[in-house]
Short mmCIF file of C-alpha atoms and ligand atoms in Angstrom, two decimals:
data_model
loop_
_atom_site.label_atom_id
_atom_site.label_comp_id
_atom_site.label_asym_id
_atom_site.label_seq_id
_atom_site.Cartn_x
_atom_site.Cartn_y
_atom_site.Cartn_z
CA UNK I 288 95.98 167.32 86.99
CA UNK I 289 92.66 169.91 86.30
CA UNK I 290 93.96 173.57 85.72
CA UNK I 291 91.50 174.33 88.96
CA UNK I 292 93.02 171.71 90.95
CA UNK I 293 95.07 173.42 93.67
CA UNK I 294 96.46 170.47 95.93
CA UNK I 295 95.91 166.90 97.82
CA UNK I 296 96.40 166.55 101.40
CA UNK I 297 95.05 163.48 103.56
CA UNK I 298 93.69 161.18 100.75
CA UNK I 299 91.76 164.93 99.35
CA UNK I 300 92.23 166.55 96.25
CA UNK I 301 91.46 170.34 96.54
CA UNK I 302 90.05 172.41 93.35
CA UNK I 303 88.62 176.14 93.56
CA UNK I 304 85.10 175.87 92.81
CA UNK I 305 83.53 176.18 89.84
CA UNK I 306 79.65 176.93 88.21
CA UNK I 307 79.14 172.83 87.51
CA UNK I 308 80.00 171.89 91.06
CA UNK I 309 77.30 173.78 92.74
CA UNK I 310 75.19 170.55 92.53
CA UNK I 311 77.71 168.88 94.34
CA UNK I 312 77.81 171.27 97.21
CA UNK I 313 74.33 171.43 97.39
CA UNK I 314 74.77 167.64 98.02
CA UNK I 315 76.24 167.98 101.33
CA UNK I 316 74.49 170.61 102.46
CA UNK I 317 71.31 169.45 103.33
CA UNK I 318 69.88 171.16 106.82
CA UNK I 319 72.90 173.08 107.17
CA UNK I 320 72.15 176.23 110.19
CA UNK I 321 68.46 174.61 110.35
CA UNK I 322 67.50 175.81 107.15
CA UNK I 323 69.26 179.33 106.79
CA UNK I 324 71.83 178.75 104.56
CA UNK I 325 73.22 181.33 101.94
CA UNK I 326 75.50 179.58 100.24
CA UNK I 327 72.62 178.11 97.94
CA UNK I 328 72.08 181.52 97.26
CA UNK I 329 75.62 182.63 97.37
CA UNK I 330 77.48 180.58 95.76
CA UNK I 331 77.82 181.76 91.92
CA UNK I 332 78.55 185.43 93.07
CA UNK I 333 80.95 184.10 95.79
CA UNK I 334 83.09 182.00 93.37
CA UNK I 335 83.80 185.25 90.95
CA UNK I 336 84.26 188.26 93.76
CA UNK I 337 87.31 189.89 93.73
CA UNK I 338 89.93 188.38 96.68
CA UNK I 339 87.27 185.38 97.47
CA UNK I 340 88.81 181.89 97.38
CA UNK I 341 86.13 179.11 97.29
CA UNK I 342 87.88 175.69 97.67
CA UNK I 343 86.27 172.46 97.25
CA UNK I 344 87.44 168.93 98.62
CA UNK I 345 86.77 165.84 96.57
CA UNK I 346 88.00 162.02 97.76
CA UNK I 347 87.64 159.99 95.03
CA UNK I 348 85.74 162.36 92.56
CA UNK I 349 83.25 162.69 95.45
CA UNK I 350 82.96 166.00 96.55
CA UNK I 351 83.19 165.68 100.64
CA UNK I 352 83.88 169.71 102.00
CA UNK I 353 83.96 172.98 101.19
CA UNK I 354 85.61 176.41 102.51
CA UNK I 355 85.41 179.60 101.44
CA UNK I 356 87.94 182.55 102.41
CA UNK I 357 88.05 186.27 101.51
CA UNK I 358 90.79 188.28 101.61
CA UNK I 359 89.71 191.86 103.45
CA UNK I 360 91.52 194.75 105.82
CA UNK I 361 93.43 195.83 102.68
CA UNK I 362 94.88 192.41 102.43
CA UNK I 363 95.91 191.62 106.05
CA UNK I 364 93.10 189.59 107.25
CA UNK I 365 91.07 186.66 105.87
CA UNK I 366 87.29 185.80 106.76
CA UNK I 367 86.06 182.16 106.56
CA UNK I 368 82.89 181.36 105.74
CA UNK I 369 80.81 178.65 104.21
CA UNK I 370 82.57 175.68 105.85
CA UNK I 371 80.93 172.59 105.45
CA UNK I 372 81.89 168.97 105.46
CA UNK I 373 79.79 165.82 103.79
CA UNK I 374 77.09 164.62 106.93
CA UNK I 375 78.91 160.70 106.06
CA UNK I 376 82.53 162.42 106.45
CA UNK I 377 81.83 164.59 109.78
CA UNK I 378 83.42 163.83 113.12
CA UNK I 379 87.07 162.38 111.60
CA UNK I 380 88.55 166.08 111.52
CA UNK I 381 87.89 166.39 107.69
CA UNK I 382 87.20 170.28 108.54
CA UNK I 383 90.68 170.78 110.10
CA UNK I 384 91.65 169.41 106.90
CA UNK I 385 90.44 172.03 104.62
CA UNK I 386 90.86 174.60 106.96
CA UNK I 387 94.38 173.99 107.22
CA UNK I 388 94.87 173.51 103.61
CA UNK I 389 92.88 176.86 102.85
CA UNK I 390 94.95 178.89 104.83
CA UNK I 391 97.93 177.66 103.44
CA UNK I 392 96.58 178.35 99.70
CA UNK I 393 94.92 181.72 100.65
CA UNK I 394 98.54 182.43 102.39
CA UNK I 395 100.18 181.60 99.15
CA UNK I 396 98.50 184.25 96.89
CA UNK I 397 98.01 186.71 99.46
CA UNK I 398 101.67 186.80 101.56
CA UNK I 399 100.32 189.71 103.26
CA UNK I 400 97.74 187.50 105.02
CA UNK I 401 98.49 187.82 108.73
CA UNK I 402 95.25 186.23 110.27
CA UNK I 403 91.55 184.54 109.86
CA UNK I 404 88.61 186.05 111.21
CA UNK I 405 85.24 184.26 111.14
CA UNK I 406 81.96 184.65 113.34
CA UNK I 407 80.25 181.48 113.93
CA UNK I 408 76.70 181.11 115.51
CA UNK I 409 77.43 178.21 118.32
CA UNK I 410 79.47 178.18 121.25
CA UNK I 411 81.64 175.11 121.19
CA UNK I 412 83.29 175.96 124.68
CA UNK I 413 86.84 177.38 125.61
CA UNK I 414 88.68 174.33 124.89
CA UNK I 415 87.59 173.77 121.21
CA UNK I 416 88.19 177.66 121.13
CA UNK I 417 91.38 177.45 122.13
CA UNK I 418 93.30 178.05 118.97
CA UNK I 419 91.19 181.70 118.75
CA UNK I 420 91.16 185.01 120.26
CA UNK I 421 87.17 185.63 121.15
CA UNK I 422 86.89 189.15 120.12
CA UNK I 423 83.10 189.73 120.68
CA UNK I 424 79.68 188.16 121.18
CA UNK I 425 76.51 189.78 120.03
CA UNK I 426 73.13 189.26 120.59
CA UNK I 427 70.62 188.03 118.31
CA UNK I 428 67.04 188.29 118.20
CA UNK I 429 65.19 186.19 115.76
CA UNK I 430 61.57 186.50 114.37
CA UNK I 431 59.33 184.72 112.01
CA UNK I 432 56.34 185.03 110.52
CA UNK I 433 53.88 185.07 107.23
CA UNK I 434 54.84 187.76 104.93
CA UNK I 435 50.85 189.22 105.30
CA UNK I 436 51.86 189.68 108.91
CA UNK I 437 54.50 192.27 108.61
CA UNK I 438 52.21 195.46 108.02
CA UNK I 439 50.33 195.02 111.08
CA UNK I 440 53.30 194.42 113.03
CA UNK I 441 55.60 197.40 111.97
CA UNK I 442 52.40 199.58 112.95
CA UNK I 443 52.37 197.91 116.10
CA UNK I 444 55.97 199.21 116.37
CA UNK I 445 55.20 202.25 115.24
CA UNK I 446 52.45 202.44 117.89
CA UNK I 447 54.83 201.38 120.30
CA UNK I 448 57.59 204.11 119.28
CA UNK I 449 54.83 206.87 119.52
CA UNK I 450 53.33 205.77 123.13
CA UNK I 451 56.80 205.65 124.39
CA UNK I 452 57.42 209.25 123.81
CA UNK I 453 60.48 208.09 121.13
CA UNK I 454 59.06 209.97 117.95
CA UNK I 455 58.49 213.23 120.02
CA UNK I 456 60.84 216.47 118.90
CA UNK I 457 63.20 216.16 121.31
CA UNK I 458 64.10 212.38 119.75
CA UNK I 459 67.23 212.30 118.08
CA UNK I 460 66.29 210.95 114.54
CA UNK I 461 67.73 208.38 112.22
CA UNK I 462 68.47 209.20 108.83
CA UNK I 463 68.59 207.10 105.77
CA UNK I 464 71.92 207.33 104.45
CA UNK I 465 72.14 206.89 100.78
CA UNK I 466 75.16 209.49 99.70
CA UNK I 467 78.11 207.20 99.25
CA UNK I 468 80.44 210.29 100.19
CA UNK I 469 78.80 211.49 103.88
CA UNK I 470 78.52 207.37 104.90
CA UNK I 471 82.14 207.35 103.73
CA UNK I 472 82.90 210.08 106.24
CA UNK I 473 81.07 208.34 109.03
CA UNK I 474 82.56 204.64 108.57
CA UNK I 475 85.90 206.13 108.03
CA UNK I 476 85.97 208.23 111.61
CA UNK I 477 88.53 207.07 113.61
CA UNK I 478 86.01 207.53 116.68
CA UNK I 479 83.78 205.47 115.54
CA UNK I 480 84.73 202.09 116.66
CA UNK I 481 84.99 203.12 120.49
CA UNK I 482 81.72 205.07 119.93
CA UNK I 483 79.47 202.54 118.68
CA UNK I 484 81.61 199.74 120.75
CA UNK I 485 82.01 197.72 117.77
CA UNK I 486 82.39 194.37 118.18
CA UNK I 487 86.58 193.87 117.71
CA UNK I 488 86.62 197.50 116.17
CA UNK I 489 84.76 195.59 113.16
CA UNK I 490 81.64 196.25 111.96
CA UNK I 491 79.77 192.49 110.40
CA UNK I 492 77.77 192.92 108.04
CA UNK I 493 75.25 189.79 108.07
CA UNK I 494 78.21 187.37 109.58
CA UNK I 495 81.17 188.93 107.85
CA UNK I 496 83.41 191.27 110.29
CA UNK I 497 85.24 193.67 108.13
CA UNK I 498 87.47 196.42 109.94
CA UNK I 499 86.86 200.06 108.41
CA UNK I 500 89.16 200.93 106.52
CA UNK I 501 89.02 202.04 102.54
CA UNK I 502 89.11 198.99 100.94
CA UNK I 503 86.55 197.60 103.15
CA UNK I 504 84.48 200.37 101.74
CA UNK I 505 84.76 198.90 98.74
CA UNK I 506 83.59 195.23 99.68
CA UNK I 507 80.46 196.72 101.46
CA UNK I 508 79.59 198.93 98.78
CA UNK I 509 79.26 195.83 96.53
CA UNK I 510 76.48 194.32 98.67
CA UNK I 511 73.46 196.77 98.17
CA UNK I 512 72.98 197.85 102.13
CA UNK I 513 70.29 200.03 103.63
CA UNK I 514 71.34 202.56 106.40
CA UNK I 515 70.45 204.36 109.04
CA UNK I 516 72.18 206.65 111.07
CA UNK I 517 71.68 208.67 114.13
CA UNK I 518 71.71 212.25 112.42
CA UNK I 519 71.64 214.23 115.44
CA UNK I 520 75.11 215.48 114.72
CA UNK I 521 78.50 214.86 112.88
CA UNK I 522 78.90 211.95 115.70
CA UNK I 523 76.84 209.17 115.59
CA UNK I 524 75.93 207.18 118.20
CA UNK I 525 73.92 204.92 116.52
CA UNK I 526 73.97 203.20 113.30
CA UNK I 527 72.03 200.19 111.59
CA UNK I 528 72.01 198.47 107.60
CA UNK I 529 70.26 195.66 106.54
CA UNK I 530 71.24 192.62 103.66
CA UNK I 531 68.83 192.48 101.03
CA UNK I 532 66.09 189.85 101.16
CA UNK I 533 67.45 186.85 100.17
CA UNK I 534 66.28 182.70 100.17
CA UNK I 535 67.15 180.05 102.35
CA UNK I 536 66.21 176.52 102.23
CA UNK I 537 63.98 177.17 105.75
CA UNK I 538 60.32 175.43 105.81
CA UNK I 539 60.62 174.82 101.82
CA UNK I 540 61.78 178.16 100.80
CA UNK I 541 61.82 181.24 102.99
CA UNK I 542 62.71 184.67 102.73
CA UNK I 543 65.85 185.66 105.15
CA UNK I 544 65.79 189.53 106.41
CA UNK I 545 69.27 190.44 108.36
CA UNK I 546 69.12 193.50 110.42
CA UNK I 547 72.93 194.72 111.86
CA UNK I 548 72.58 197.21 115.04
CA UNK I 549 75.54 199.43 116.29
CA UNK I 550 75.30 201.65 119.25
CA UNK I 551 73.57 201.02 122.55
CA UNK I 552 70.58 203.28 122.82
CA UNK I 553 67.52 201.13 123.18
CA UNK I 554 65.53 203.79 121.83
CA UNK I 555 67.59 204.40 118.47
CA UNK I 556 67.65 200.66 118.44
CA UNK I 557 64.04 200.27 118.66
CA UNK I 558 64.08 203.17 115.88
CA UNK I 559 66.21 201.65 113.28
CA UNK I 560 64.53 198.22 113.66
CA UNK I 561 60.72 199.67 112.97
CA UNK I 562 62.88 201.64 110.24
CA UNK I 563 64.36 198.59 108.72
CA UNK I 564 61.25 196.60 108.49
CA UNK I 565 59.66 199.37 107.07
CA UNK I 566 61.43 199.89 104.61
CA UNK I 567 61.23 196.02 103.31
CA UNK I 568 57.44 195.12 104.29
CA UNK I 569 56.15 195.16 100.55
CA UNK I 570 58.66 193.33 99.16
CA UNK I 571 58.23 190.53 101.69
CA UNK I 572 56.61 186.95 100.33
CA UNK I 573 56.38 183.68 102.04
CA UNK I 574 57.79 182.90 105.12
CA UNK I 575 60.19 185.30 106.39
CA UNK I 576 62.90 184.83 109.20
CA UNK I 577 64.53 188.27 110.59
CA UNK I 578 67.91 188.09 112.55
CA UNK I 579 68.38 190.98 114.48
CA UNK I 580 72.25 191.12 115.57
CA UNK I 581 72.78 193.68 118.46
CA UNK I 582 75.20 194.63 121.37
CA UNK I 583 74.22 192.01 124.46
CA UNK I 584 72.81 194.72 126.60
CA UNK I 585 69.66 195.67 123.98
CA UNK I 586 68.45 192.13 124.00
CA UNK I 587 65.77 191.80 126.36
CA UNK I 588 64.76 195.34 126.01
CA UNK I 589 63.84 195.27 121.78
CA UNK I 590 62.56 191.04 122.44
CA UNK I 591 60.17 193.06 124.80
CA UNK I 592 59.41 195.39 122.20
CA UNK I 593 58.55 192.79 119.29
CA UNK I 594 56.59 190.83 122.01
CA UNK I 595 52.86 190.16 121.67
CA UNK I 596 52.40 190.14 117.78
CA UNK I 597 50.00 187.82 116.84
CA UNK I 598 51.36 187.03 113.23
CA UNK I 599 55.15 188.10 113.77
CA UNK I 600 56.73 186.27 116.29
CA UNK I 601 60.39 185.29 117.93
CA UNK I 602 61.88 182.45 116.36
CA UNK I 603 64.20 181.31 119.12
CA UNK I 604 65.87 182.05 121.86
CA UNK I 605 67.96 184.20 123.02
CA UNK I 606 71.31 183.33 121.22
CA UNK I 607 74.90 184.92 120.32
CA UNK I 608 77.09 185.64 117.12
CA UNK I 609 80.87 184.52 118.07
CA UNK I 610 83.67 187.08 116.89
CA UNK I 611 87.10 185.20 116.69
CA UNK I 612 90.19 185.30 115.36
CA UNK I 613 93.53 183.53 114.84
CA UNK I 614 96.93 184.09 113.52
CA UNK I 615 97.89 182.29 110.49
C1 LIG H 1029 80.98 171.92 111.46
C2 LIG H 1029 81.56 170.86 110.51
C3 LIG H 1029 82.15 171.56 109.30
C4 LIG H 1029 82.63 170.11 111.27
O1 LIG H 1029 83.20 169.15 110.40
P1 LIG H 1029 83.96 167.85 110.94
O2 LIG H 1029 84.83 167.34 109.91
O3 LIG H 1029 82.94 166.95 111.51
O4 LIG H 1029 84.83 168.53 112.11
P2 LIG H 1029 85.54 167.79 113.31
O5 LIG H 1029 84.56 167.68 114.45
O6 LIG H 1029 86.14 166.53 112.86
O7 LIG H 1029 86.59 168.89 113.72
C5 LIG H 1029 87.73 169.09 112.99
C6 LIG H 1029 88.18 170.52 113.06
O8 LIG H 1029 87.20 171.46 112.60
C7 LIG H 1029 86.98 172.45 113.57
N1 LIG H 1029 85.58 172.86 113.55
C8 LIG H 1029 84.54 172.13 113.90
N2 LIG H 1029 83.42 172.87 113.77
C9 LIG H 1029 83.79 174.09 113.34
C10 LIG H 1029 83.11 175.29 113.04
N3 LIG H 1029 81.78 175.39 113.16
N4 LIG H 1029 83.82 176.36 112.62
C11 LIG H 1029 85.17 176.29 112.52
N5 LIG H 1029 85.87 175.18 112.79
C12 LIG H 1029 85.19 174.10 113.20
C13 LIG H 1029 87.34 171.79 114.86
O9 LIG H 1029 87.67 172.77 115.84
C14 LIG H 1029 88.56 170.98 114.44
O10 LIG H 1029 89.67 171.85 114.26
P3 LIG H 1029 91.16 171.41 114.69
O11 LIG H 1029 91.41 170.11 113.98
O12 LIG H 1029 92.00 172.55 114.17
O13 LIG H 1029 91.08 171.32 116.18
C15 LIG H 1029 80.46 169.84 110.07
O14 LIG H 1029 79.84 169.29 111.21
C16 LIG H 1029 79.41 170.45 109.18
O15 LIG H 1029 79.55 170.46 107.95
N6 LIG H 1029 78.31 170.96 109.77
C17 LIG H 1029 77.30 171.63 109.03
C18 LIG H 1029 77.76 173.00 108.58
C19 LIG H 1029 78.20 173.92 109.70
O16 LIG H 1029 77.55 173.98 110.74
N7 LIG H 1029 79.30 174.64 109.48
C20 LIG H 1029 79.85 175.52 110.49
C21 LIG H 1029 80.26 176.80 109.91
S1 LIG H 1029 80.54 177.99 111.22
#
């Protein structure tokens, strides 16, 4: 048996991945979320960070699903992601197959492992959600447009912010946060959660829910974040970060912006969004997609906002982010 080789269930021999399979996964993962997928991107950094486990599936040398956990909540909790199963092999409950083996391996090495978080972008119904607790659904707004576009629209914003009254001097402001130390401070506040009304008392970070707590810290200081926070005092009620740029498969190679709102002040919102894209326009090239991912009730009012641009436009629909969680 292959030192990586970790098990066989159902006619499926399980490996963790490695750097020479990536061609395989990018086999069966044509089209996967229309176009937005990270794990092209993802992929070599996932299989080496610390407490990931990235486990392939392969049925006679073929390589037919993948699933990805990692271990977070100072070792309590594990967060799926990446899931995927071969388009020929989809339908005969080949992802309950991995799933179930990939809890029992992450279980294995990680005893402490109570339950599996994971957010998921379609609502299958209550009855295929039956097996999980649905801690939250947020909003998300989605935009798209050339990356020549982007100037003129954050001035629109901008525009929009000033004729509103929101940048006059009795606007609470948002300040970039880039002291490690005073955002410490704010994530670690025990108030926080109820303040913001985070979604489970986690805060996701483009997808991935992570309670805050220390070690958590740790994980989202790894992944080069932009902040904003409402700096009207040592309480926040508002707080934002953005993912770095990075490529998806979209419309032969687009750029993918992810913009993560907390707090429910539709101006602060509007704020940290004009703040966000800011902050990114020059680096922008291509086609760009922007997924804004906000508390339900700030939907319609920052869609409104972002309406009317002739070069920057929404993307889709009004849709949610699922929140769940299970006991494993
Ligand atoms: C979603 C996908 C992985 C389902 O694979 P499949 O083998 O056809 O799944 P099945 O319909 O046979 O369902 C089998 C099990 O997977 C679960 N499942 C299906 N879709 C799921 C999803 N999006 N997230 C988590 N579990 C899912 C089902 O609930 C079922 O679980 P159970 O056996 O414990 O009840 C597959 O269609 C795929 O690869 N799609 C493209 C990638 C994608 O959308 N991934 C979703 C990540 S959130």
């Amino acid at each position: 048996m292959a030192s990586h080789c970790v098990g066989e269930s159902d006619g499926l021999t399980f490996y963790l991945a490695r750097p020479e399979d990536y061609d395989d996964v990018m086999a069966i993962s044509h089209d996967i979320y229309g176009g937005m997928d990270y794990l092209p991107h993802r992929y070599h950094s996932w299989i080496t960070e610390p407490g990931r486990v990235v486990i392939i599936a392969r049925r006679d040398e073929k390589l037919v699903a993948l699933e990805s956990g990692l271990v977070v909540d100072g070792g309590e909790t594990v967060v799926v992601e990446g899931l995927r199963v071969s388009p020929h092999e989809r339908g005969c409950g080949l992802a309950g197959v991995i799933q179930t083996f990939a809890d029992g391996y992450v279980k294995k090495i990680h005893p402490r492992v109570k339950s599996k978080r994971l957010t998921r972008g379609d609502d299958p119904g209550p009855e295929k959600l039956r097996k999980f607790a649905l801690l939250a659904r947020r909003a998300v707004l989605s935009l798209w447009g050339k990356s020549e576009g982007f100037d003129g629209f954050v001035s629109s914003l901008k525009q929009k912010l000033l004729a509103s009254g929101v940048s006059n001097s009795s606007f609470r402001p948002l300040v970039s946060v880039q002291d490690s130390g005073a955002l410490q401070a704010v994530l670690l506040d025990p108030d926080l959660p109820s303040r913001l009304q985070l979604p489970g008392a986690a805060l996701i970070q483009d997808w991935q829910p992570l309670r805050l707590v220390q070690s958590n810290l740790q994980i989202l200081a790894r992944r080069d974040l932009t902040w904003f926070i409402d700096g009207s005092g040592e309480k926040p009620m508002f707080l934002s970060l953005h993912t770095p740029l990075y490529p998806v498969p979209f419309d032969g190679g687009s750029l993918r912006f992810n913009i993560d709102l907390y707090g429910t002040d539709p101006s602060l919102a509007k704020t940290a969004l004009t703040a966000h894209l800011d902050r990114v326009k020059s680096d922008l090239q291509g086609m760009v997609v922007v997924h804004i991912y906000m508390h339900q009730t700030l939907w319609k009012e920052l869609q409104q906002f972002c309406e009317g641009h002739e070069m920057v436009r929404q993307f889709r629909d009004y849709w949610e982010q699922l929140f769940l969680e299970r006991d494993i």
